[in-house]
Amino acid sequence: MHVQFSANLIAKTLCDMATVKIILDKRRAKADGSYPINFQICHQRKTTTRSSKINVLEVDWDDSSKSIKKSNCLHKSLNTKLKKEFADIQSQLLLADDIKVKEFLTPIKEQVEIIEVKKTIYQFAQELINQLRIDNKIGNAWVYESTVNVLKTFHTTDDLYFEAIDYQFLTQYNSFLVKRELKHNTIYLYLRTIRIFYNKAIKSKIVDKGLYPFDDYKLRPEKTKKHLDHNPSNNSIDNLAFLCFDHHDQYDTKTSQSKNLNIIEVKHYKRELNKYINERWGVELATIKDLNHYNGIYLNDGDYAGASLTILALDNNKVQIKGSAVWGKGRPYGPNIGELDFISEIDDNKIKFEDQLDYFKIRIDITLYGHKLKVEESYMPHRFGYFGMNVSFEGEYYKKL
């Protein structure tokens, strides 16, 4: 009787014990075709798995020995890791009471690491541009867009973060713009706008204030020329850049800069200035044409390549041209994309755009007629990838009605 009871107790104890084994879990493959190696724990007809955080290809797994084959270059270190974790789990289960075993059978929820995705300069700038358009601050939006477009010609990939903007980057970017023969104050405008982006990014806690590069990199605009020969003592009428009268060095037309002259004297000199201008420049002003009928989107759509242009009428017979062109719509790695953005006068239904990159020049002629337009491109000394490989805006467009 006692012998039978002891045998039953031992059998029951063995049945109550938890078991663990190593398995290659082939229920779901990873993106690279590998499978996870898990520890399978069984207890009283309940089963759960623990991840070993090791993935191997099926051809690298020996199911009979429950180990990783030599065909895997990391087989030694991975097998050592598996054996150690397997032994640790066995030891814990052997000494565990029912509560501990139940804890083992409760699946562990793997904590998903929250990765903070940093915004690039281009992404952050686009958010600012969108907000400016919502606020109807179109002028500032254009300046921001122009700054981004020019910056993309220097740093062509999208992965430009604020941390990359340091003294060396700004110096190299300035040299790049100088080589493109941009005027000093134009370069100043672009760099100042980048500084605005940086300041706003600091306030939005996108970049640390300690990385601010503009304490070392100073921006200074070029002073307006008052004398054409840069000689302040030469006050002849023909040598004055803006104020066409003899008292140029004595006062300014703004009373806040009247240089100790009283209001009566300033008003007198203003009348003198107006009289001189009216006598010399009293000609009929050119007629400002209504260009609003050109506003709209123009399309040149093809199966493999295409483009779109948007025309927006501005003041003083000027229009803004913005567009994008693609080449290779069906390519497996995606098409090449180019952008166009400039402001130009319109003369006799014709719009011109010119630019230069080192020794290469491009000219674009746009002719408008009815609800259509035609784009012609010319390159010197030969065609080059101004908009990207094979990307072109050339062709006939129809207006989207």
PDB file of C-alpha atoms in Angstrom, residues 52-186:
ATOM      1  CA  SER A  52      15.793  33.747 -27.311  1.00  0.00           C
ATOM      2  CA  LYS A  53      16.073  36.821 -29.561  1.00  0.00           C
ATOM      3  CA  ILE A  54      18.053  34.697 -32.034  1.00  0.00           C
ATOM      4  CA  ASN A  55      16.926  34.192 -35.634  1.00  0.00           C
ATOM      5  CA  VAL A  56      18.479  31.720 -38.075  1.00  0.00           C
ATOM      6  CA  LEU A  57      17.743  30.302 -41.502  1.00  0.00           C
ATOM      7  CA  GLU A  58      16.142  26.851 -41.567  1.00  0.00           C
ATOM      8  CA  VAL A  59      19.187  25.397 -43.352  1.00  0.00           C
ATOM      9  CA  ASP A  60      21.365  26.517 -40.418  1.00  0.00           C
ATOM     10  CA  TRP A  61      19.269  24.698 -37.793  1.00  0.00           C
ATOM     11  CA  ASP A  62      19.898  21.122 -36.586  1.00  0.00           C
ATOM     12  CA  ASP A  63      16.585  19.984 -35.127  1.00  0.00           C
ATOM     13  CA  SER A  64      17.935  16.699 -33.772  1.00  0.00           C
ATOM     14  CA  SER A  65      20.613  18.327 -31.625  1.00  0.00           C
ATOM     15  CA  LYS A  66      18.620  21.535 -31.119  1.00  0.00           C
ATOM     16  CA  SER A  67      21.616  23.621 -32.105  1.00  0.00           C
ATOM     17  CA  ILE A  68      22.828  25.983 -34.820  1.00  0.00           C
ATOM     18  CA  LYS A  69      24.914  24.397 -37.560  1.00  0.00           C
ATOM     19  CA  LYS A  70      28.451  25.379 -38.486  1.00  0.00           C
ATOM     20  CA  SER A  71      27.110  26.855 -41.722  1.00  0.00           C
ATOM     21  CA  ASN A  72      26.187  29.877 -39.621  1.00  0.00           C
ATOM     22  CA  CYS A  73      29.343  31.921 -39.052  1.00  0.00           C
ATOM     23  CA  LEU A  74      28.194  32.825 -35.517  1.00  0.00           C
ATOM     24  CA  HIS A  75      27.270  29.275 -34.502  1.00  0.00           C
ATOM     25  CA  LYS A  76      29.720  29.062 -31.584  1.00  0.00           C
ATOM     26  CA  SER A  77      28.670  32.203 -29.752  1.00  0.00           C
ATOM     27  CA  LEU A  78      24.963  31.691 -30.508  1.00  0.00           C
ATOM     28  CA  ASN A  79      24.981  28.065 -29.316  1.00  0.00           C
ATOM     29  CA  THR A  80      26.761  29.101 -26.119  1.00  0.00           C
ATOM     30  CA  LYS A  81      24.096  31.744 -25.530  1.00  0.00           C
ATOM     31  CA  LEU A  82      21.294  29.231 -26.181  1.00  0.00           C
ATOM     32  CA  LYS A  83      22.754  26.627 -23.785  1.00  0.00           C
ATOM     33  CA  LYS A  84      23.216  29.158 -21.016  1.00  0.00           C
ATOM     34  CA  GLU A  85      19.672  30.543 -21.289  1.00  0.00           C
ATOM     35  CA  PHE A  86      18.257  27.004 -21.546  1.00  0.00           C
ATOM     36  CA  ALA A  87      20.100  25.966 -18.373  1.00  0.00           C
ATOM     37  CA  ASP A  88      18.960  29.111 -16.540  1.00  0.00           C
ATOM     38  CA  ILE A  89      15.302  28.473 -17.395  1.00  0.00           C
ATOM     39  CA  GLN A  90      15.589  24.795 -16.364  1.00  0.00           C
ATOM     40  CA  SER A  91      17.107  25.756 -13.007  1.00  0.00           C
ATOM     41  CA  GLN A  92      14.398  28.324 -12.332  1.00  0.00           C
ATOM     42  CA  LEU A  93      11.621  25.871 -13.212  1.00  0.00           C
ATOM     43  CA  LEU A  94      13.118  23.093 -11.094  1.00  0.00           C
ATOM     44  CA  LEU A  95      13.053  25.253  -7.978  1.00  0.00           C
ATOM     45  CA  ALA A  96       9.834  27.078  -8.810  1.00  0.00           C
ATOM     46  CA  ASP A  97       6.558  26.655  -6.935  1.00  0.00           C
ATOM     47  CA  ASP A  98       3.174  26.730  -8.655  1.00  0.00           C
ATOM     48  CA  ILE A  99       3.020  30.528  -8.590  1.00  0.00           C
ATOM     49  CA  LYS A 100       6.422  30.876 -10.234  1.00  0.00           C
ATOM     50  CA  VAL A 101       5.540  28.272 -12.848  1.00  0.00           C
ATOM     51  CA  LYS A 102       2.367  30.183 -13.691  1.00  0.00           C
ATOM     52  CA  GLU A 103       4.489  33.288 -14.151  1.00  0.00           C
ATOM     53  CA  PHE A 104       6.637  31.378 -16.641  1.00  0.00           C
ATOM     54  CA  LEU A 105       3.512  30.298 -18.489  1.00  0.00           C
ATOM     55  CA  THR A 106       2.306  33.889 -18.749  1.00  0.00           C
ATOM     56  CA  PRO A 107       3.591  35.305 -22.040  1.00  0.00           C
ATOM     57  CA  ILE A 108       5.955  38.217 -21.628  1.00  0.00           C
ATOM     58  CA  LYS A 109       4.901  41.257 -23.560  1.00  0.00           C
ATOM     59  CA  GLU A 110       7.954  42.547 -25.311  1.00  0.00           C
ATOM     60  CA  GLN A 111       8.379  46.247 -24.771  1.00  0.00           C
ATOM     61  CA  VAL A 112       8.412  48.090 -28.026  1.00  0.00           C
ATOM     62  CA  GLU A 113      11.173  50.631 -28.042  1.00  0.00           C
ATOM     63  CA  ILE A 114       9.723  53.999 -28.963  1.00  0.00           C
ATOM     64  CA  ILE A 115      12.108  55.563 -31.418  1.00  0.00           C
ATOM     65  CA  GLU A 116      11.775  59.301 -31.708  1.00  0.00           C
ATOM     66  CA  VAL A 117      11.860  60.211 -35.370  1.00  0.00           C
ATOM     67  CA  LYS A 118      13.705  63.472 -35.795  1.00  0.00           C
ATOM     68  CA  LYS A 119      12.497  65.965 -38.329  1.00  0.00           C
ATOM     69  CA  THR A 120      14.858  66.983 -41.062  1.00  0.00           C
ATOM     70  CA  ILE A 121      15.385  70.624 -41.913  1.00  0.00           C
ATOM     71  CA  TYR A 122      13.356  70.140 -45.085  1.00  0.00           C
ATOM     72  CA  GLN A 123      10.427  68.589 -43.199  1.00  0.00           C
ATOM     73  CA  PHE A 124      10.431  71.301 -40.540  1.00  0.00           C
ATOM     74  CA  ALA A 125      10.726  74.072 -43.142  1.00  0.00           C
ATOM     75  CA  GLN A 126       7.772  72.628 -45.078  1.00  0.00           C
ATOM     76  CA  GLU A 127       5.664  72.779 -41.910  1.00  0.00           C
ATOM     77  CA  LEU A 128       6.591  76.451 -41.524  1.00  0.00           C
ATOM     78  CA  ILE A 129       5.763  77.110 -45.189  1.00  0.00           C
ATOM     79  CA  ASN A 130       2.370  75.420 -44.863  1.00  0.00           C
ATOM     80  CA  GLN A 131       1.544  77.511 -41.796  1.00  0.00           C
ATOM     81  CA  LEU A 132       2.602  80.729 -43.547  1.00  0.00           C
ATOM     82  CA  ARG A 133       0.252  79.922 -46.408  1.00  0.00           C
ATOM     83  CA  ILE A 134      -2.573  79.282 -43.961  1.00  0.00           C
ATOM     84  CA  ASP A 135      -1.799  82.655 -42.360  1.00  0.00           C
ATOM     85  CA  ASN A 136      -1.798  84.205 -45.868  1.00  0.00           C
ATOM     86  CA  LYS A 137       1.835  85.297 -45.487  1.00  0.00           C
ATOM     87  CA  ILE A 138       2.628  84.350 -49.061  1.00  0.00           C
ATOM     88  CA  GLY A 139       5.739  86.532 -49.356  1.00  0.00           C
ATOM     89  CA  ASN A 140       7.481  84.863 -46.427  1.00  0.00           C
ATOM     90  CA  ALA A 141       6.393  81.455 -47.718  1.00  0.00           C
ATOM     91  CA  TRP A 142       8.102  82.170 -51.050  1.00  0.00           C
ATOM     92  CA  VAL A 143      11.304  83.216 -49.296  1.00  0.00           C
ATOM     93  CA  TYR A 144      11.272  80.020 -47.218  1.00  0.00           C
ATOM     94  CA  GLU A 145      10.593  77.877 -50.298  1.00  0.00           C
ATOM     95  CA  SER A 146      13.379  79.546 -52.268  1.00  0.00           C
ATOM     96  CA  THR A 147      15.787  78.977 -49.378  1.00  0.00           C
ATOM     97  CA  VAL A 148      14.887  75.277 -49.233  1.00  0.00           C
ATOM     98  CA  ASN A 149      15.173  74.831 -53.011  1.00  0.00           C
ATOM     99  CA  VAL A 150      18.627  76.437 -53.117  1.00  0.00           C
ATOM    100  CA  LEU A 151      19.771  74.450 -50.068  1.00  0.00           C
ATOM    101  CA  LYS A 152      18.726  71.238 -51.843  1.00  0.00           C
ATOM    102  CA  THR A 153      21.128  72.036 -54.679  1.00  0.00           C
ATOM    103  CA  PHE A 154      23.948  71.904 -52.100  1.00  0.00           C
ATOM    104  CA  HIS A 155      22.702  69.025 -49.928  1.00  0.00           C
ATOM    105  CA  THR A 156      20.768  66.937 -52.420  1.00  0.00           C
ATOM    106  CA  THR A 157      19.552  64.154 -50.112  1.00  0.00           C
ATOM    107  CA  ASP A 158      16.608  64.547 -47.742  1.00  0.00           C
ATOM    108  CA  ASP A 159      18.520  63.450 -44.611  1.00  0.00           C
ATOM    109  CA  LEU A 160      19.716  66.899 -43.558  1.00  0.00           C
ATOM    110  CA  TYR A 161      19.255  67.394 -39.818  1.00  0.00           C
ATOM    111  CA  PHE A 162      19.791  70.524 -37.761  1.00  0.00           C
ATOM    112  CA  GLU A 163      22.711  68.876 -35.953  1.00  0.00           C
ATOM    113  CA  ALA A 164      24.602  68.877 -39.270  1.00  0.00           C
ATOM    114  CA  ILE A 165      24.428  72.662 -39.550  1.00  0.00           C
ATOM    115  CA  ASP A 166      27.671  73.838 -37.982  1.00  0.00           C
ATOM    116  CA  TYR A 167      30.324  76.444 -38.734  1.00  0.00           C
ATOM    117  CA  GLN A 168      32.012  74.239 -41.334  1.00  0.00           C
ATOM    118  CA  PHE A 169      28.721  73.466 -43.104  1.00  0.00           C
ATOM    119  CA  LEU A 170      27.770  77.155 -43.292  1.00  0.00           C
ATOM    120  CA  THR A 171      31.222  78.112 -44.580  1.00  0.00           C
ATOM    121  CA  GLN A 172      31.107  75.459 -47.305  1.00  0.00           C
ATOM    122  CA  TYR A 173      27.561  76.424 -48.259  1.00  0.00           C
ATOM    123  CA  ASN A 174      28.541  80.085 -48.519  1.00  0.00           C
ATOM    124  CA  SER A 175      31.461  79.169 -50.813  1.00  0.00           C
ATOM    125  CA  PHE A 176      29.111  77.041 -52.915  1.00  0.00           C
ATOM    126  CA  LEU A 177      26.749  79.991 -53.411  1.00  0.00           C
ATOM    127  CA  VAL A 178      29.613  82.379 -54.185  1.00  0.00           C
ATOM    128  CA  LYS A 179      30.824  80.020 -56.928  1.00  0.00           C
ATOM    129  CA  ARG A 180      27.336  80.147 -58.422  1.00  0.00           C
ATOM    130  CA  GLU A 181      27.833  83.927 -58.671  1.00  0.00           C
ATOM    131  CA  LEU A 182      24.975  84.848 -56.354  1.00  0.00           C
ATOM    132  CA  LYS A 183      25.069  88.373 -54.989  1.00  0.00           C
ATOM    133  CA  HIS A 184      26.219  88.950 -51.429  1.00  0.00           C
ATOM    134  CA  ASN A 185      22.825  90.067 -50.126  1.00  0.00           C
ATOM    135  CA  THR A 186      21.087  87.144 -51.842  1.00  0.00           C
TER     136      THR A 186
END
